[in-house]
Amino acid sequence: AVLNEAIHKTGLTDDDIANGGYKIYTSLDQQYQIGMDATFENDSLFPAAAEDGAIVEGASVALDPKTGGVMGIVGGRGEYTYRGWNRATDSMLSPGSTMKPLAVYTPALEAGYKPEDILKDEALDYYDVQNYSRTYSGQATMTDSIIQSLNAPAVWLLHEIGIDRGFKKVEQFGIKLDEKDRYYGLALGGLTKGTTPLKMASAYSVFANQGVKMEPHFITKIEDANGVIIYENEKPKSKRVTTPEVADEMTSMLQGVFSSGTGMEAKPYGYTIAGKTGTTENINADGMSKDQWIIGYTPDVVVSTWIGFDKSGPDHFLTGSSGSNLAGIFRDET
């Protein structure tokens, strides 16, 4: 990841970097990296492999929300391949319900809704949506809808504020959308092309950083063999995505995900943490899922973690909730 960024930012080649005596300084935090590596080497924390031996893959990113610097990253399980496939930066994945705060709840707060406002939790005539439990309660507050990751209220609220408002807000968070994503399924993370764990970590850093998104990066500076700085990321690009007030309201609600909601099992001991779980259902059967996510943050770090099969299908799927399957992984790496 560092080499890719160095080549992109400077125009240097692999050979230049390998043989030119360059020094590359990064935002790496060795404590995070060592811990994340150890977690991903612990097979007992991951769901079992499929019958044909295919393993449940994973990827994770730890990001400093104040600077956008990547503190640690894991691109997959198994043996490392030099310049190999990095699922944390390269795999385009469906974000599931981790999209709800970006596409629905942030723009709703900006439009004047409040965390205690009542949302409809019922079948809708304009979009076929079901909650994970396959039941409806009639109504739920915005806070409870987030904490329990209810699907119907999220789609209903997107309808109320307008799809265009949600679509534009997601792109402001740094998630590139396809025109086909301009539909109610956007509320549930139903993206045409998907997104990456790195981009999702960067998006959630907005909530951790008072509404400001810092450009995610690996490199702080590069020096040549003579000590001359040829590239420096002294002031990473920043962008205000929402107000500090909305960011604080979102954080308050997202803390409930770990204290009493879908992320309870994954809450690291002794920490107050906010974030969201997410699941993409497998179209082949009920109760099976393709992608599972958990994104958690404090003011100092955002950790975005995904698990799933590289090739999902009738024989490659996850069962159980993302909060349960990722609980051990997330607690261990944080």
mmCIF file of N, CA and C in Angstrom, residues 191-305:
data_model
loop_
_atom_site.group_PDB
_atom_site.id
_atom_site.type_symbol
_atom_site.label_atom_id
_atom_site.label_comp_id
_atom_site.label_asym_id
_atom_site.label_seq_id
_atom_site.Cartn_x
_atom_site.Cartn_y
_atom_site.Cartn_z
ATOM 1 N N LEU A 191 -24.987 -1.290 -3.219
ATOM 2 C CA LEU A 191 -24.245 -0.528 -4.213
ATOM 3 C C LEU A 191 -23.912 -1.378 -5.436
ATOM 4 N N THR A 192 -23.887 -0.730 -6.595
ATOM 5 C CA THR A 192 -23.573 -1.423 -7.841
ATOM 6 C C THR A 192 -22.133 -1.922 -7.845
ATOM 7 N N LYS A 193 -21.210 -1.068 -7.406
ATOM 8 C CA LYS A 193 -19.790 -1.413 -7.471
ATOM 9 C C LYS A 193 -19.159 -1.660 -6.103
ATOM 10 N N GLY A 194 -19.788 -1.215 -5.044
ATOM 11 C CA GLY A 194 -19.257 -1.441 -3.710
ATOM 12 C C GLY A 194 -18.210 -0.410 -3.315
ATOM 13 N N THR A 195 -17.559 -0.682 -2.192
ATOM 14 C CA THR A 195 -16.536 0.220 -1.665
ATOM 15 C C THR A 195 -15.516 -0.594 -0.877
ATOM 16 N N THR A 196 -14.538 0.076 -0.286
ATOM 17 C CA THR A 196 -13.447 -0.630 0.386
ATOM 18 C C THR A 196 -13.446 -0.361 1.886
ATOM 19 N N PRO A 197 -12.827 -1.244 2.673
ATOM 20 C CA PRO A 197 -12.677 -0.972 4.107
ATOM 21 C C PRO A 197 -11.951 0.341 4.385
ATOM 22 N N LEU A 198 -10.963 0.709 3.561
ATOM 23 C CA LEU A 198 -10.260 1.972 3.761
ATOM 24 C C LEU A 198 -11.204 3.157 3.575
ATOM 25 N N LYS A 199 -12.015 3.129 2.538
ATOM 26 C CA LYS A 199 -12.933 4.238 2.293
ATOM 27 C C LYS A 199 -14.015 4.315 3.364
ATOM 28 N N MET A 200 -14.437 3.175 3.882
ATOM 29 C CA MET A 200 -15.439 3.198 4.952
ATOM 30 C C MET A 200 -14.835 3.732 6.249
ATOM 31 N N ALA A 201 -13.576 3.385 6.525
ATOM 32 C CA ALA A 201 -12.901 3.942 7.700
ATOM 33 C C ALA A 201 -12.801 5.459 7.563
ATOM 34 N N SER A 202 -12.449 5.910 6.373
ATOM 35 C CA SER A 202 -12.330 7.345 6.131
ATOM 36 C C SER A 202 -13.674 8.043 6.295
ATOM 37 N N ALA A 203 -14.743 7.414 5.813
ATOM 38 C CA ALA A 203 -16.082 8.006 5.935
ATOM 39 C C ALA A 203 -16.486 8.156 7.398
ATOM 40 N N TYR A 204 -16.254 7.121 8.200
ATOM 41 C CA TYR A 204 -16.639 7.175 9.616
ATOM 42 C C TYR A 204 -15.729 8.101 10.415
ATOM 43 N N SER A 205 -14.549 8.407 9.879
ATOM 44 C CA SER A 205 -13.674 9.353 10.575
ATOM 45 C C SER A 205 -14.318 10.733 10.668
ATOM 46 N N VAL A 206 -15.277 11.014 9.787
ATOM 47 C CA VAL A 206 -16.015 12.288 9.838
ATOM 48 C C VAL A 206 -16.716 12.446 11.186
ATOM 49 N N PHE A 207 -17.321 11.370 11.674
ATOM 50 C CA PHE A 207 -18.020 11.429 12.964
ATOM 51 C C PHE A 207 -17.030 11.583 14.115
ATOM 52 N N ALA A 208 -15.866 10.971 13.979
ATOM 53 C CA ALA A 208 -14.855 11.016 15.039
ATOM 54 C C ALA A 208 -14.100 12.343 15.063
ATOM 55 N N ASN A 209 -14.192 13.102 13.957
ATOM 56 C CA ASN A 209 -13.385 14.311 13.813
ATOM 57 C C ASN A 209 -14.264 15.550 13.627
ATOM 58 N N GLN A 210 -15.376 15.576 14.367
ATOM 59 C CA GLN A 210 -16.221 16.773 14.399
ATOM 60 C C GLN A 210 -16.721 17.215 13.023
ATOM 61 N N GLY A 211 -16.984 16.243 12.158
ATOM 62 C CA GLY A 211 -17.594 16.544 10.872
ATOM 63 C C GLY A 211 -16.627 16.788 9.739
ATOM 64 N N VAL A 212 -15.312 16.690 10.004
ATOM 65 C CA VAL A 212 -14.300 16.962 8.984
ATOM 66 C C VAL A 212 -13.634 15.660 8.538
ATOM 67 N N LYS A 213 -13.520 15.495 7.221
ATOM 68 C CA LYS A 213 -12.867 14.318 6.650
ATOM 69 C C LYS A 213 -11.466 14.691 6.171
ATOM 70 N N MET A 214 -10.478 14.011 6.707
ATOM 71 C CA MET A 214 -9.094 14.199 6.273
ATOM 72 C C MET A 214 -8.780 13.154 5.204
ATOM 73 N N GLU A 215 -8.040 13.545 4.191
ATOM 74 C CA GLU A 215 -7.719 12.613 3.118
ATOM 75 C C GLU A 215 -6.921 11.427 3.670
ATOM 76 N N PRO A 216 -7.393 10.198 3.454
ATOM 77 C CA PRO A 216 -6.644 9.042 3.965
ATOM 78 C C PRO A 216 -5.322 8.879 3.227
ATOM 79 N N HIS A 217 -4.278 8.508 3.973
ATOM 80 C CA HIS A 217 -2.961 8.377 3.357
ATOM 81 C C HIS A 217 -2.073 7.476 4.208
ATOM 82 N N PHE A 218 -1.020 6.969 3.586
ATOM 83 C CA PHE A 218 -0.036 6.120 4.258
ATOM 84 C C PHE A 218 1.278 6.863 4.509
ATOM 85 N N ILE A 219 1.625 7.772 3.616
ATOM 86 C CA ILE A 219 2.954 8.397 3.621
ATOM 87 C C ILE A 219 2.891 9.820 4.164
ATOM 88 N N THR A 220 3.848 10.147 5.040
ATOM 89 C CA THR A 220 3.954 11.521 5.536
ATOM 90 C C THR A 220 5.025 12.298 4.766
ATOM 91 N N LYS A 221 6.143 11.629 4.411
ATOM 92 C CA LYS A 221 7.140 12.292 3.551
ATOM 93 C C LYS A 221 8.094 11.260 2.969
ATOM 94 N N ILE A 222 8.770 11.679 1.886
ATOM 95 C CA ILE A 222 9.782 10.846 1.236
ATOM 96 C C ILE A 222 11.039 11.686 1.045
ATOM 97 N N GLU A 223 12.175 11.112 1.434
ATOM 98 C CA GLU A 223 13.470 11.766 1.231
ATOM 99 C C GLU A 223 14.297 10.959 0.234
ATOM 100 N N ASP A 224 15.091 11.666 -0.564
ATOM 101 C CA ASP A 224 15.999 10.937 -1.453
ATOM 102 C C ASP A 224 17.273 10.554 -0.694
ATOM 103 N N ALA A 225 18.234 9.977 -1.414
ATOM 104 C CA ALA A 225 19.452 9.463 -0.776
ATOM 105 C C ALA A 225 20.268 10.557 -0.110
ATOM 106 N N ASN A 226 20.065 11.801 -0.519
ATOM 107 C CA ASN A 226 20.799 12.931 0.062
ATOM 108 C C ASN A 226 20.037 13.627 1.180
ATOM 109 N N GLY A 227 18.896 13.075 1.550
ATOM 110 C CA GLY A 227 18.104 13.666 2.618
ATOM 111 C C GLY A 227 17.202 14.799 2.174
ATOM 112 N N VAL A 228 17.118 15.013 0.864
ATOM 113 C CA VAL A 228 16.248 16.063 0.335
ATOM 114 C C VAL A 228 14.811 15.544 0.276
ATOM 115 N N ILE A 229 13.881 16.314 0.807
ATOM 116 C CA ILE A 229 12.470 15.913 0.791
ATOM 117 C C ILE A 229 11.914 16.092 -0.611
ATOM 118 N N ILE A 230 11.498 14.985 -1.223
ATOM 119 C CA ILE A 230 10.939 15.068 -2.573
ATOM 120 C C ILE A 230 9.414 15.010 -2.563
ATOM 121 N N TYR A 231 8.834 14.589 -1.431
ATOM 122 C CA TYR A 231 7.378 14.592 -1.282
ATOM 123 C C TYR A 231 7.059 14.726 0.190
ATOM 124 N N GLU A 232 6.098 15.583 0.514
ATOM 125 C CA GLU A 232 5.684 15.744 1.916
ATOM 126 C C GLU A 232 4.185 15.988 1.983
ATOM 127 N N ASN A 233 3.542 15.207 2.808
ATOM 128 C CA ASN A 233 2.104 15.363 3.034
ATOM 129 C C ASN A 233 1.924 16.148 4.332
ATOM 130 N N GLU A 234 2.419 17.386 4.312
ATOM 131 C CA GLU A 234 2.466 18.191 5.531
ATOM 132 C C GLU A 234 1.083 18.582 6.021
ATOM 133 N N LYS A 235 0.226 18.926 5.087
ATOM 134 C CA LYS A 235 -1.148 19.307 5.440
ATOM 135 C C LYS A 235 -2.111 18.504 4.573
ATOM 136 N N PRO A 236 -2.529 17.319 5.045
ATOM 137 C CA PRO A 236 -3.466 16.503 4.263
ATOM 138 C C PRO A 236 -4.737 17.299 3.945
ATOM 139 N N LYS A 237 -5.279 17.023 2.773
ATOM 140 C CA LYS A 237 -6.504 17.716 2.373
ATOM 141 C C LYS A 237 -7.625 17.436 3.366
ATOM 142 N N SER A 238 -8.365 18.477 3.701
ATOM 143 C CA SER A 238 -9.493 18.311 4.618
ATOM 144 C C SER A 238 -10.765 18.808 3.944
ATOM 145 N N LYS A 239 -11.888 18.241 4.371
ATOM 146 C CA LYS A 239 -13.177 18.612 3.788
ATOM 147 C C LYS A 239 -14.242 18.530 4.870
ATOM 148 N N ARG A 240 -14.998 19.594 5.047
ATOM 149 C CA ARG A 240 -16.097 19.548 6.003
ATOM 150 C C ARG A 240 -17.268 18.828 5.351
ATOM 151 N N VAL A 241 -17.690 17.733 5.955
ATOM 152 C CA VAL A 241 -18.778 16.924 5.422
ATOM 153 C C VAL A 241 -20.091 17.235 6.123
ATOM 154 N N THR A 242 -20.021 17.491 7.430
ATOM 155 C CA THR A 242 -21.208 17.851 8.189
ATOM 156 C C THR A 242 -20.782 18.751 9.348
ATOM 157 N N THR A 243 -21.738 19.193 10.140
ATOM 158 C CA THR A 243 -21.430 20.103 11.234
ATOM 159 C C THR A 243 -20.952 19.334 12.461
ATOM 160 N N PRO A 244 -20.233 19.998 13.366
ATOM 161 C CA PRO A 244 -19.838 19.337 14.612
ATOM 162 C C PRO A 244 -21.046 18.834 15.400
ATOM 163 N N GLU A 245 -22.141 19.574 15.345
ATOM 164 C CA GLU A 245 -23.346 19.177 16.088
ATOM 165 C C GLU A 245 -23.928 17.874 15.554
ATOM 166 N N VAL A 246 -24.007 17.757 14.223
ATOM 167 C CA VAL A 246 -24.529 16.520 13.627
ATOM 168 C C VAL A 246 -23.574 15.357 13.893
ATOM 169 N N ALA A 247 -22.267 15.601 13.798
ATOM 170 C CA ALA A 247 -21.291 14.547 14.085
ATOM 171 C C ALA A 247 -21.436 14.047 15.518
ATOM 172 N N ASP A 248 -21.659 14.965 16.451
ATOM 173 C CA ASP A 248 -21.834 14.577 17.854
ATOM 174 C C ASP A 248 -23.122 13.787 18.055
ATOM 175 N N GLU A 249 -24.201 14.209 17.383
ATOM 176 C CA GLU A 249 -25.469 13.473 17.496
ATOM 177 C C GLU A 249 -25.327 12.067 16.930
ATOM 178 N N MET A 250 -24.629 11.944 15.797
ATOM 179 C CA MET A 250 -24.418 10.624 15.216
ATOM 180 C C MET A 250 -23.593 9.756 16.158
ATOM 181 N N THR A 251 -22.540 10.321 16.734
ATOM 182 C CA THR A 251 -21.696 9.552 17.656
ATOM 183 C C THR A 251 -22.487 9.088 18.863
ATOM 184 N N SER A 252 -23.318 9.960 19.405
ATOM 185 C CA SER A 252 -24.139 9.584 20.557
ATOM 186 C C SER A 252 -25.028 8.392 20.230
ATOM 187 N N MET A 253 -25.662 8.419 19.051
ATOM 188 C CA MET A 253 -26.520 7.301 18.657
ATOM 189 C C MET A 253 -25.693 6.047 18.373
ATOM 190 N N LEU A 254 -24.563 6.207 17.696
ATOM 191 C CA LEU A 254 -23.746 5.056 17.317
ATOM 192 C C LEU A 254 -23.042 4.411 18.502
ATOM 193 N N GLN A 255 -22.919 5.114 19.615
ATOM 194 C CA GLN A 255 -22.405 4.482 20.834
ATOM 195 C C GLN A 255 -23.368 3.404 21.320
ATOM 196 N N GLY A 256 -24.643 3.617 21.064
ATOM 197 C CA GLY A 256 -25.655 2.642 21.468
ATOM 198 C C GLY A 256 -25.533 1.315 20.751
ATOM 199 N N VAL A 257 -24.929 1.317 19.560
ATOM 200 C CA VAL A 257 -24.728 0.069 18.821
ATOM 201 C C VAL A 257 -23.882 -0.904 19.633
ATOM 202 N N PHE A 258 -22.866 -0.365 20.336
ATOM 203 C CA PHE A 258 -21.978 -1.220 21.132
ATOM 204 C C PHE A 258 -22.458 -1.408 22.570
ATOM 205 N N SER A 259 -23.223 -0.446 23.088
ATOM 206 C CA SER A 259 -23.667 -0.574 24.481
ATOM 207 C C SER A 259 -24.919 -1.442 24.621
ATOM 208 N N SER A 260 -25.806 -1.425 23.600
ATOM 209 C CA SER A 260 -27.049 -2.186 23.740
ATOM 210 C C SER A 260 -27.602 -2.704 22.419
ATOM 211 N N GLY A 261 -26.843 -2.590 21.332
ATOM 212 C CA GLY A 261 -27.358 -2.961 20.025
ATOM 213 C C GLY A 261 -26.631 -4.111 19.362
ATOM 214 N N THR A 262 -26.538 -4.040 18.029
ATOM 215 C CA THR A 262 -26.017 -5.159 17.249
ATOM 216 C C THR A 262 -24.518 -5.402 17.445
ATOM 217 N N GLY A 263 -23.813 -4.435 18.039
ATOM 218 C CA GLY A 263 -22.380 -4.606 18.252
ATOM 219 C C GLY A 263 -21.998 -4.907 19.690
ATOM 220 N N MET A 264 -22.965 -5.243 20.528
ATOM 221 C CA MET A 264 -22.692 -5.473 21.958
ATOM 222 C C MET A 264 -21.583 -6.486 22.200
ATOM 223 N N GLU A 265 -21.645 -7.615 21.486
ATOM 224 C CA GLU A 265 -20.669 -8.686 21.712
ATOM 225 C C GLU A 265 -19.254 -8.261 21.330
ATOM 226 N N ALA A 266 -19.144 -7.250 20.455
ATOM 227 C CA ALA A 266 -17.833 -6.837 19.942
ATOM 228 C C ALA A 266 -17.224 -5.689 20.727
ATOM 229 N N LYS A 267 -17.898 -5.192 21.744
ATOM 230 C CA LYS A 267 -17.409 -4.023 22.476
ATOM 231 C C LYS A 267 -16.118 -4.354 23.223
ATOM 232 N N PRO A 268 -15.033 -3.634 22.919
ATOM 233 C CA PRO A 268 -13.781 -3.862 23.651
ATOM 234 C C PRO A 268 -13.942 -3.466 25.119
ATOM 235 N N TYR A 269 -13.394 -4.274 26.007
ATOM 236 C CA TYR A 269 -13.553 -4.026 27.437
ATOM 237 C C TYR A 269 -12.893 -2.709 27.836
ATOM 238 N N GLY A 270 -13.631 -1.906 28.592
ATOM 239 C CA GLY A 270 -13.070 -0.688 29.161
ATOM 240 C C GLY A 270 -13.086 0.521 28.252
ATOM 241 N N TYR A 271 -13.685 0.395 27.062
ATOM 242 C CA TYR A 271 -13.690 1.512 26.107
ATOM 243 C C TYR A 271 -15.119 1.958 25.813
ATOM 244 N N THR A 272 -15.298 3.270 25.650
ATOM 245 C CA THR A 272 -16.531 3.805 25.083
ATOM 246 C C THR A 272 -16.277 3.964 23.600
ATOM 247 N N ILE A 273 -17.053 3.267 22.805
ATOM 248 C CA ILE A 273 -16.800 3.210 21.372
ATOM 249 C C ILE A 273 -18.114 3.379 20.623
ATOM 250 N N ALA A 274 -18.060 4.002 19.467
ATOM 251 C CA ALA A 274 -19.227 4.184 18.612
ATOM 252 C C ALA A 274 -18.973 3.488 17.280
ATOM 253 N N GLY A 275 -20.035 3.200 16.537
ATOM 254 C CA GLY A 275 -19.835 2.577 15.239
ATOM 255 C C GLY A 275 -21.062 1.851 14.752
ATOM 256 N N LYS A 276 -20.853 0.925 13.826
ATOM 257 C CA LYS A 276 -21.985 0.266 13.164
ATOM 258 C C LYS A 276 -21.572 -1.103 12.657
ATOM 259 N N THR A 277 -22.520 -2.023 12.698
ATOM 260 C CA THR A 277 -22.348 -3.327 12.062
ATOM 261 C C THR A 277 -23.051 -3.298 10.710
ATOM 262 N N GLY A 278 -22.713 -4.263 9.860
ATOM 263 C CA GLY A 278 -23.358 -4.334 8.555
ATOM 264 C C GLY A 278 -23.305 -5.731 7.977
ATOM 265 N N THR A 279 -24.347 -6.088 7.244
ATOM 266 C CA THR A 279 -24.443 -7.407 6.632
ATOM 267 C C THR A 279 -25.045 -7.280 5.241
ATOM 268 N N THR A 280 -24.486 -8.006 4.284
ATOM 269 C CA THR A 280 -25.090 -8.122 2.962
ATOM 270 C C THR A 280 -25.642 -9.526 2.840
ATOM 271 N N GLU A 281 -26.931 -9.642 2.629
ATOM 272 C CA GLU A 281 -27.544 -10.961 2.580
ATOM 273 C C GLU A 281 -27.227 -11.671 1.271
ATOM 274 N N ASN A 282 -27.056 -12.982 1.377
ATOM 275 C CA ASN A 282 -26.830 -13.825 0.212
ATOM 276 C C ASN A 282 -28.176 -14.082 -0.455
ATOM 277 N N ILE A 283 -28.254 -13.827 -1.765
ATOM 278 C CA ILE A 283 -29.541 -13.956 -2.448
ATOM 279 C C ILE A 283 -29.981 -15.411 -2.582
ATOM 280 N N ASN A 284 -29.097 -16.342 -2.275
ATOM 281 C CA ASN A 284 -29.422 -17.751 -2.497
ATOM 282 C C ASN A 284 -30.321 -18.336 -1.422
ATOM 283 N N ALA A 285 -30.255 -17.801 -0.215
ATOM 284 C CA ALA A 285 -31.050 -18.403 0.859
ATOM 285 C C ALA A 285 -31.193 -17.441 2.025
ATOM 286 N N ASP A 286 -32.276 -17.591 2.761
ATOM 287 C CA ASP A 286 -32.549 -16.766 3.924
ATOM 288 C C ASP A 286 -31.563 -17.108 5.043
ATOM 289 N N GLY A 287 -31.118 -16.087 5.776
ATOM 290 C CA GLY A 287 -30.228 -16.319 6.901
ATOM 291 C C GLY A 287 -28.772 -16.483 6.531
ATOM 292 N N MET A 288 -28.475 -16.380 5.253
ATOM 293 C CA MET A 288 -27.090 -16.477 4.800
ATOM 294 C C MET A 288 -26.619 -15.097 4.358
ATOM 295 N N SER A 289 -25.349 -14.803 4.563
ATOM 296 C CA SER A 289 -24.851 -13.488 4.176
ATOM 297 C C SER A 289 -23.546 -13.588 3.412
ATOM 298 N N LYS A 290 -23.311 -12.564 2.611
ATOM 299 C CA LYS A 290 -22.151 -12.502 1.722
ATOM 300 C C LYS A 290 -21.012 -11.712 2.351
ATOM 301 N N ASP A 291 -21.347 -10.551 2.919
ATOM 302 C CA ASP A 291 -20.360 -9.672 3.543
ATOM 303 C C ASP A 291 -20.807 -9.333 4.956
ATOM 304 N N GLN A 292 -19.849 -9.257 5.872
ATOM 305 C CA GLN A 292 -20.151 -8.808 7.228
ATOM 306 C C GLN A 292 -19.100 -7.783 7.652
ATOM 307 N N TRP A 293 -19.569 -6.718 8.291
ATOM 308 C CA TRP A 293 -18.719 -5.587 8.662
ATOM 309 C C TRP A 293 -18.912 -5.203 10.116
ATOM 310 N N ILE A 294 -17.886 -4.592 10.655
ATOM 311 C CA ILE A 294 -18.029 -3.832 11.892
ATOM 312 C C ILE A 294 -17.046 -2.661 11.809
ATOM 313 N N ILE A 295 -17.560 -1.468 12.046
ATOM 314 C CA ILE A 295 -16.751 -0.255 12.042
ATOM 315 C C ILE A 295 -16.921 0.400 13.404
ATOM 316 N N GLY A 296 -15.825 0.637 14.081
ATOM 317 C CA GLY A 296 -15.882 1.262 15.393
ATOM 318 C C GLY A 296 -14.887 2.392 15.497
ATOM 319 N N TYR A 297 -15.205 3.377 16.327
ATOM 320 C CA TYR A 297 -14.279 4.507 16.442
ATOM 321 C C TYR A 297 -14.342 5.163 17.809
ATOM 322 N N THR A 298 -13.225 5.814 18.148
ATOM 323 C CA THR A 298 -13.097 6.736 19.269
ATOM 324 C C THR A 298 -12.546 8.031 18.664
ATOM 325 N N PRO A 299 -12.330 9.077 19.453
ATOM 326 C CA PRO A 299 -11.726 10.285 18.877
ATOM 327 C C PRO A 299 -10.317 10.060 18.327
ATOM 328 N N ASP A 300 -9.682 8.930 18.694
ATOM 329 C CA ASP A 300 -8.280 8.698 18.324
ATOM 330 C C ASP A 300 -8.070 7.693 17.206
ATOM 331 N N VAL A 301 -9.057 6.857 16.920
ATOM 332 C CA VAL A 301 -8.856 5.817 15.912
ATOM 333 C C VAL A 301 -10.203 5.347 15.367
ATOM 334 N N VAL A 302 -10.199 5.007 14.068
ATOM 335 C CA VAL A 302 -11.341 4.351 13.424
ATOM 336 C C VAL A 302 -10.849 3.000 12.922
ATOM 337 N N VAL A 303 -11.564 1.934 13.268
ATOM 338 C CA VAL A 303 -11.200 0.596 12.795
ATOM 339 C C VAL A 303 -12.359 0.047 11.963
ATOM 340 N N SER A 304 -12.067 -0.265 10.709
ATOM 341 C CA SER A 304 -13.063 -0.795 9.772
ATOM 342 C C SER A 304 -12.651 -2.212 9.387
ATOM 343 N N THR A 305 -13.524 -3.186 9.688
ATOM 344 C CA THR A 305 -13.178 -4.594 9.478
ATOM 345 C C THR A 305 -14.266 -5.313 8.691
#
